[in-house]
mmCIF file of C-alpha atoms in Angstrom:
data_model
loop_
_atom_site.group_PDB
_atom_site.id
_atom_site.type_symbol
_atom_site.label_atom_id
_atom_site.label_comp_id
_atom_site.label_asym_id
_atom_site.label_seq_id
_atom_site.Cartn_x
_atom_site.Cartn_y
_atom_site.Cartn_z
ATOM 1 C CA MET M 1265 -5.841 -13.599 -12.849
ATOM 2 C CA LYS M 1266 -8.541 -14.023 -10.505
ATOM 3 C CA ILE M 1267 -8.889 -12.338 -6.868
ATOM 4 C CA GLU M 1268 -9.127 -16.053 -5.632
ATOM 5 C CA LEU M 1269 -5.608 -16.683 -6.505
ATOM 6 C CA LEU M 1270 -4.176 -13.655 -4.362
ATOM 7 C CA GLN M 1271 -6.823 -14.785 -1.570
ATOM 8 C CA ASP M 1272 -5.171 -18.206 -1.488
ATOM 9 C CA ILE M 1273 -1.758 -16.538 -1.286
ATOM 10 C CA GLY M 1274 -2.979 -14.437 1.703
ATOM 11 C CA ARG M 1275 -4.392 -17.483 3.781
ATOM 12 C CA GLN M 1276 -0.528 -18.961 3.244
ATOM 13 C CA LEU M 1277 1.020 -15.777 4.498
ATOM 14 C CA LEU M 1278 -1.387 -15.872 7.488
ATOM 15 C CA LYS M 1279 -0.601 -19.247 8.143
ATOM 16 C CA GLU M 1280 3.164 -18.719 8.263
ATOM 17 C CA ILE M 1281 4.052 -15.057 8.881
ATOM 18 C CA PRO M 1282 2.644 -14.501 12.484
ATOM 19 C CA LEU M 1283 5.067 -17.445 13.578
ATOM 20 C CA LEU M 1284 8.081 -14.993 12.459
ATOM 21 C CA LYS M 1285 7.052 -12.111 14.626
ATOM 22 C CA GLN M 1286 7.288 -13.867 18.086
ATOM 23 C CA LYS M 1287 10.643 -12.472 18.869
ATOM 24 C CA PRO M 1288 10.549 -8.587 18.216
ATOM 25 C CA LEU M 1289 14.208 -7.187 17.579
ATOM 26 C CA THR M 1290 15.966 -10.440 17.380
ATOM 27 C CA GLN M 1291 15.968 -10.744 13.563
ATOM 28 C CA THR M 1292 19.276 -10.224 11.618
ATOM 29 C CA ALA M 1293 19.137 -8.525 8.303
ATOM 30 C CA LEU M 1294 19.855 -11.153 5.386
ATOM 31 C CA GLY M 1295 21.243 -8.404 3.352
ATOM 32 C CA VAL M 1296 19.823 -5.378 1.084
ATOM 33 C CA GLY M 1297 16.795 -6.043 -1.172
ATOM 34 C CA ALA M 1298 16.538 -4.664 -4.876
ATOM 35 C CA SER M 1299 14.834 -1.450 -3.569
ATOM 36 C CA GLY M 1300 17.916 -0.643 -1.494
ATOM 37 C CA ASP M 1301 16.436 -1.314 2.098
ATOM 38 C CA LYS M 1302 17.537 -3.992 4.512
ATOM 39 C CA THR M 1303 15.918 -7.594 3.924
ATOM 40 C CA PHE M 1304 14.814 -9.420 6.939
ATOM 41 C CA PRO M 1305 13.808 -13.201 7.262
ATOM 42 C CA ILE M 1306 10.032 -12.108 7.606
ATOM 43 C CA ASP M 1307 10.523 -10.087 4.312
ATOM 44 C CA LYS M 1308 12.075 -13.081 2.316
ATOM 45 C CA ARG M 1309 9.570 -15.497 3.498
ATOM 46 C CA ALA M 1310 6.520 -13.593 2.810
ATOM 47 C CA GLU M 1311 8.162 -13.092 -0.937
ATOM 48 C CA ASP M 1312 8.904 -16.547 -1.387
ATOM 49 C CA ILE M 1313 5.188 -17.508 -0.428
ATOM 50 C CA ILE M 1314 3.817 -14.920 -2.846
ATOM 51 C CA ILE M 1315 6.155 -15.788 -5.672
ATOM 52 C CA SER M 1316 5.348 -19.457 -5.252
ATOM 53 C CA GLY M 1317 1.666 -18.932 -5.305
ATOM 54 C CA LEU M 1318 2.205 -16.676 -8.440
ATOM 55 C CA GLU M 1319 4.175 -19.527 -10.164
ATOM 56 C CA ALA M 1320 1.597 -22.089 -9.493
ATOM 57 C CA SER M 1321 -0.932 -19.945 -11.471
ATOM 58 C CA GLY M 1322 0.892 -21.052 -14.561
ATOM 59 C CA GLU M 1323 0.560 -17.439 -16.068
ATOM 60 C CA PRO M 1324 3.408 -15.414 -17.758
ATOM 61 C CA LEU M 1325 4.137 -12.632 -15.277
ATOM 62 C CA THR M 1326 6.669 -10.134 -14.714
ATOM 63 C CA ILE M 1327 7.374 -9.677 -10.970
ATOM 64 C CA VAL M 1328 8.291 -6.145 -9.547
ATOM 65 C CA SER M 1329 9.059 -6.887 -5.902
ATOM 66 C CA GLU M 1330 10.869 -4.835 -3.096
ATOM 67 C CA GLU M 1331 13.119 -7.593 -2.421
ATOM 68 C CA ALA M 1332 13.720 -9.739 -5.596
ATOM 69 C CA GLY M 1333 13.742 -6.885 -7.959
ATOM 70 C CA ILE M 1334 12.527 -7.772 -11.562
ATOM 71 C CA HIS M 1335 11.615 -11.397 -12.045
ATOM 72 C CA ASP M 1336 9.897 -13.117 -14.979
ATOM 73 C CA ILE M 1337 7.783 -16.199 -14.701
ATOM 74 C CA LYS M 1338 7.331 -18.009 -17.927
ATOM 75 C CA GLY M 1339 9.220 -15.464 -19.955
ATOM 76 C CA GLY M 1340 7.279 -12.532 -18.539
ATOM 77 C CA GLY M 1341 3.864 -10.726 -18.960
ATOM 78 C CA ARG M 1342 1.559 -8.717 -16.942
ATOM 79 C CA LYS M 1343 3.136 -6.991 -13.938
ATOM 80 C CA VAL M 1344 2.762 -7.903 -10.554
ATOM 81 C CA LEU M 1345 3.719 -5.317 -7.942
ATOM 82 C CA ILE M 1346 4.598 -6.908 -4.646
ATOM 83 C CA ASP M 1347 5.627 -5.505 -1.315
ATOM 84 C CA PRO M 1348 5.848 -8.869 0.805
ATOM 85 C CA ILE M 1349 5.914 -7.094 4.205
ATOM 86 C CA ASP M 1350 4.935 -3.209 3.934
ATOM 87 C CA GLY M 1351 5.540 -2.027 7.381
ATOM 88 C CA SER M 1352 8.526 -4.236 7.989
ATOM 89 C CA LYS M 1353 10.030 -1.851 10.601
ATOM 90 C CA ASN M 1354 6.973 -2.313 12.485
ATOM 91 C CA ALA M 1355 7.172 -6.238 12.099
ATOM 92 C CA ILE M 1356 10.761 -6.141 13.305
ATOM 93 C CA ALA M 1357 10.093 -3.878 16.167
ATOM 94 C CA GLY M 1358 6.901 -6.155 17.260
ATOM 95 C CA ILE M 1359 4.589 -3.260 16.320
ATOM 96 C CA PRO M 1360 1.240 -4.813 15.139
ATOM 97 C CA PHE M 1361 0.696 -2.861 11.817
ATOM 98 C CA TYR M 1362 1.862 -4.361 8.900
ATOM 99 C CA CYS M 1363 0.566 -5.958 5.654
ATOM 100 C CA ALA M 1364 1.558 -7.797 2.460
ATOM 101 C CA SER M 1365 0.469 -5.822 -0.898
ATOM 102 C CA ILE M 1366 0.099 -7.250 -4.145
ATOM 103 C CA ALA M 1367 -1.000 -5.216 -7.437
ATOM 104 C CA VAL M 1368 -1.431 -6.721 -10.944
ATOM 105 C CA ALA M 1369 -0.917 -4.279 -14.066
ATOM 106 C CA ASP M 1370 -1.767 -4.783 -17.790
ATOM 107 C CA GLY M 1371 0.711 -2.340 -18.699
ATOM 108 C CA SER M 1372 3.697 -0.307 -17.505
ATOM 109 C CA THR M 1373 2.153 2.619 -15.445
ATOM 110 C CA ILE M 1374 0.216 2.967 -12.279
ATOM 111 C CA GLY M 1375 -2.930 3.637 -14.265
ATOM 112 C CA ASP M 1376 -2.891 0.118 -15.685
ATOM 113 C CA ILE M 1377 -3.221 -1.389 -12.429
ATOM 114 C CA GLU M 1378 -6.388 -3.598 -12.899
ATOM 115 C CA LEU M 1379 -6.412 -5.744 -9.637
ATOM 116 C CA SER M 1380 -4.998 -5.413 -6.023
ATOM 117 C CA TYR M 1381 -4.933 -7.104 -2.875
ATOM 118 C CA ILE M 1382 -3.764 -6.145 0.519
ATOM 119 C CA VAL M 1383 -3.871 -8.268 3.667
ATOM 120 C CA ASN M 1384 -3.503 -7.003 7.258
ATOM 121 C CA LEU M 1385 -1.216 -9.711 8.723
ATOM 122 C CA ILE M 1386 -2.225 -9.075 12.152
ATOM 123 C CA ASN M 1387 -5.650 -9.353 12.025
ATOM 124 C CA GLY M 1388 -6.559 -11.099 8.560
ATOM 125 C CA ASP M 1389 -8.492 -8.223 6.935
ATOM 126 C CA GLU M 1390 -8.439 -8.648 3.350
ATOM 127 C CA PHE M 1391 -9.013 -5.904 1.158
ATOM 128 C CA TRP M 1392 -9.301 -5.992 -2.786
ATOM 129 C CA ALA M 1393 -10.105 -4.167 -5.811
ATOM 130 C CA GLU M 1394 -10.827 -4.751 -9.338
ATOM 131 C CA LYS M 1395 -10.805 -2.016 -11.977
ATOM 132 C CA ASN M 1396 -14.388 -0.810 -12.576
ATOM 133 C CA LYS M 1397 -15.743 -3.335 -10.084
ATOM 134 C CA GLY M 1398 -15.285 -1.878 -6.602
ATOM 135 C CA ALA M 1399 -13.407 -2.143 -3.527
ATOM 136 C CA PHE M 1400 -14.010 -4.903 -0.859
ATOM 137 C CA LEU M 1401 -13.255 -5.586 2.706
ATOM 138 C CA ASN M 1402 -13.634 -9.242 3.697
ATOM 139 C CA GLY M 1403 -16.321 -9.564 0.960
ATOM 140 C CA GLU M 1404 -18.242 -6.377 1.678
ATOM 141 C CA ARG M 1405 -18.205 -3.542 -0.608
ATOM 142 C CA ILE M 1406 -16.557 -0.536 0.946
ATOM 143 C CA SER M 1407 -16.531 3.359 0.141
ATOM 144 C CA THR M 1408 -14.342 6.250 1.394
ATOM 145 C CA GLN M 1409 -15.477 8.987 3.526
ATOM 146 C CA LYS M 1410 -18.264 11.132 2.028
ATOM 147 C CA ASP M 1411 -18.205 14.222 4.291
ATOM 148 C CA LYS M 1412 -15.578 16.929 4.398
ATOM 149 C CA GLU M 1413 -14.813 16.788 8.039
ATOM 150 C CA LEU M 1414 -10.948 16.330 8.751
ATOM 151 C CA TYR M 1415 -11.427 13.286 11.285
ATOM 152 C CA LEU M 1416 -8.280 11.479 10.808
ATOM 153 C CA ILE M 1417 -5.121 12.191 8.738
ATOM 154 C CA ALA M 1418 -2.471 9.701 8.143
ATOM 155 C CA TYR M 1419 0.940 10.471 6.903
ATOM 156 C CA GLU M 1420 4.301 8.922 6.305
ATOM 157 C CA ALA M 1421 7.491 10.874 7.300
ATOM 158 C CA GLN M 1422 10.842 9.135 5.762
ATOM 159 C CA THR M 1423 12.590 12.383 6.704
ATOM 160 C CA PRO M 1424 10.729 13.612 9.678
ATOM 161 C CA GLY M 1425 12.616 16.882 10.144
ATOM 162 C CA ARG M 1426 11.732 17.919 6.625
ATOM 163 C CA ASP M 1427 8.788 16.104 5.772
ATOM 164 C CA ILE M 1428 6.743 17.016 9.024
ATOM 165 C CA GLN M 1429 7.351 20.517 8.648
ATOM 166 C CA GLY M 1430 6.087 20.664 4.968
ATOM 167 C CA ILE M 1431 2.831 19.084 5.781
ATOM 168 C CA MET M 1432 2.077 20.672 9.082
ATOM 169 C CA PRO M 1433 -0.464 23.139 7.926
ATOM 170 C CA LEU M 1434 -2.439 20.032 6.927
ATOM 171 C CA LEU M 1435 -1.836 18.070 10.059
ATOM 172 C CA SER M 1436 -2.837 20.960 12.304
ATOM 173 C CA LYS M 1437 -6.425 21.105 11.187
ATOM 174 C CA SER M 1438 -6.984 17.599 11.682
ATOM 175 C CA ARG M 1439 -8.711 16.275 14.662
ATOM 176 C CA LYS M 1440 -6.292 13.350 14.838
ATOM 177 C CA THR M 1441 -3.161 12.423 13.148
ATOM 178 C CA ARG M 1442 -1.331 9.127 12.907
ATOM 179 C CA CYS M 1443 2.030 8.110 11.297
ATOM 180 C CA LEU M 1444 1.250 4.224 11.336
ATOM 181 C CA GLY M 1445 4.290 2.978 9.139
ATOM 182 C CA ALA M 1446 2.580 1.012 6.332
ATOM 183 C CA THR M 1447 1.492 3.091 3.366
ATOM 184 C CA ALA M 1448 -0.630 0.239 1.783
ATOM 185 C CA LEU M 1449 -2.354 -0.400 4.866
ATOM 186 C CA ASP M 1450 -3.062 3.206 5.558
ATOM 187 C CA LEU M 1451 -4.520 3.520 1.968
ATOM 188 C CA ALA M 1452 -6.711 0.387 2.677
ATOM 189 C CA TYR M 1453 -8.258 1.851 5.576
ATOM 190 C CA LEU M 1454 -8.674 5.213 3.860
ATOM 191 C CA ALA M 1455 -10.714 3.174 1.106
ATOM 192 C CA CYS M 1456 -13.038 1.903 3.863
ATOM 193 C CA GLY M 1457 -13.635 5.384 5.336
ATOM 194 C CA SER M 1458 -11.521 4.925 8.470
ATOM 195 C CA ILE M 1459 -9.135 7.671 7.412
ATOM 196 C CA SER M 1460 -9.907 11.174 5.946
ATOM 197 C CA ILE M 1461 -6.678 11.794 4.185
ATOM 198 C CA PHE M 1462 -3.125 10.247 3.777
ATOM 199 C CA VAL M 1463 -0.015 12.181 2.728
ATOM 200 C CA ASN M 1464 3.438 11.244 2.207
ATOM 201 C CA PRO M 1465 5.569 14.263 0.992
ATOM 202 C CA SER M 1466 8.665 12.268 -0.073
ATOM 203 C CA LEU M 1467 9.016 9.805 -2.979
ATOM 204 C CA SER M 1468 7.445 6.461 -3.084
ATOM 205 C CA ARG M 1469 8.127 3.319 -5.248
ATOM 206 C CA SER M 1470 5.183 1.843 -7.252
ATOM 207 C CA PHE M 1471 4.888 -1.343 -5.175
ATOM 208 C CA ASP M 1472 4.485 0.840 -2.118
ATOM 209 C CA PHE M 1473 1.296 2.457 -3.330
ATOM 210 C CA GLY M 1474 0.109 0.443 -6.214
ATOM 211 C CA GLY M 1475 -2.381 -1.705 -4.504
ATOM 212 C CA GLY M 1476 -3.690 1.068 -2.397
ATOM 213 C CA TRP M 1477 -4.218 3.326 -5.286
ATOM 214 C CA LEU M 1478 -6.513 0.863 -7.250
ATOM 215 C CA LEU M 1479 -8.499 0.319 -3.663
ATOM 216 C CA VAL M 1480 -9.050 4.114 -3.093
ATOM 217 C CA ARG M 1481 -9.857 4.919 -6.367
ATOM 218 C CA GLU M 1482 -12.535 2.036 -6.692
ATOM 219 C CA ALA M 1483 -13.775 3.019 -3.396
ATOM 220 C CA GLY M 1484 -14.525 6.522 -4.475
ATOM 221 C CA GLY M 1485 -11.456 8.366 -3.236
ATOM 222 C CA ILE M 1486 -9.041 10.977 -4.998
ATOM 223 C CA PHE M 1487 -5.396 9.976 -5.564
ATOM 224 C CA THR M 1488 -2.700 12.647 -6.689
ATOM 225 C CA ASP M 1489 0.563 13.623 -5.782
ATOM 226 C CA ILE M 1490 0.978 16.519 -3.106
ATOM 227 C CA LYS M 1491 0.881 19.081 -5.640
ATOM 228 C CA GLY M 1492 -2.504 17.786 -7.197
ATOM 229 C CA ASN M 1493 -1.017 15.941 -10.347
ATOM 230 C CA PRO M 1494 -2.228 12.904 -11.634
ATOM 231 C CA ILE M 1495 0.029 9.906 -10.877
ATOM 232 C CA GLU M 1496 -1.521 7.514 -13.361
ATOM 233 C CA ALA M 1497 1.509 7.910 -15.721
ATOM 234 C CA ALA M 1498 3.899 6.823 -13.026
ATOM 235 C CA GLU M 1499 6.147 4.239 -14.280
ATOM 236 C CA ILE M 1500 5.971 0.449 -12.529
ATOM 237 C CA SER M 1501 9.559 0.046 -11.500
ATOM 238 C CA LEU M 1502 11.864 -0.002 -8.640
ATOM 239 C CA LYS M 1503 12.680 3.792 -8.591
ATOM 240 C CA LYS M 1504 11.253 6.197 -6.075
ATOM 241 C CA SER M 1505 8.584 8.062 -8.380
ATOM 242 C CA THR M 1506 6.051 10.215 -6.580
ATOM 243 C CA SER M 1507 4.878 11.693 -3.461
ATOM 244 C CA LEU M 1508 1.377 10.805 -2.428
ATOM 245 C CA LEU M 1509 -1.900 12.506 -1.436
ATOM 246 C CA ALA M 1510 -5.001 10.438 -1.122
ATOM 247 C CA SER M 1511 -8.467 11.645 -0.016
ATOM 248 C CA GLY M 1512 -11.918 10.232 0.865
ATOM 249 C CA ASN M 1513 -13.500 12.567 -1.739
ATOM 250 C CA GLU M 1514 -13.109 15.653 -3.797
ATOM 251 C CA GLY M 1515 -13.912 18.013 -1.151
ATOM 252 C CA LEU M 1516 -11.466 16.809 1.186
ATOM 253 C CA HIS M 1517 -8.937 16.776 -1.533
ATOM 254 C CA LYS M 1518 -9.439 20.276 -2.392
ATOM 255 C CA GLU M 1519 -8.975 21.503 1.252
ATOM 256 C CA ALA M 1520 -5.794 19.234 1.582
ATOM 257 C CA LEU M 1521 -4.133 20.975 -1.496
ATOM 258 C CA LYS M 1522 -5.095 24.370 -0.202
ATOM 259 C CA LEU M 1523 -3.573 23.640 3.036
ATOM 260 C CA LEU M 1524 -0.368 22.180 1.595
ATOM 261 C CA ARG M 1525 -0.107 25.272 -0.600
ATOM 262 C CA ARG M 1526 0.499 27.528 2.288
#
């Protein structure tokens, strides 16, 4: 699969999805998706666009998507992880920070991801990465933060009362913190140096972070769980599998792990 196919899908998303955000908080859930979260019209339309684009490629693929679950195209093949709207709570509330994330894997684990594409559905920023070929933002090669200063730490807190307390030693050392609400987009902006560290102490699903994992790695960053363990062996599935800690460089990552162990 070539990045151009994913960019074509991104263009279709950017043409249609903004039309669905004009009436914040008026969307009614259509039901519950395969991951257990509520599915809204904006989620369903984005997923339909992505799957339709993948079907048009003619390749045998196995879709792993937040809404549709596991879905084979032409009998199944390489796995494609899809988060049609990452940050859907933002989208429903009218908060302009959400994206679509697609990652392609030639195997069944995170380490097998070889192509990823994330598109910011508000401003059109396109991030992509190919294994061993680098990471890009709108066609320009990107890299993570190079120094060890904790400029900005982004985090996800699915259970704030528990999660924030556990990561407070790290957050308190940062100049600025943000909880932006879209993991894939957090990781994309970390890959281009805008964010120093991203942390999520709760378990995430592979489609939440798969695209961001390859972007961060190809841009020069470090990506483990919050204890410093590799996550390459995490299974590509609908299950919640691992906590997340991504940093711009090894020095930042070592400092983050030291603070989180307190």
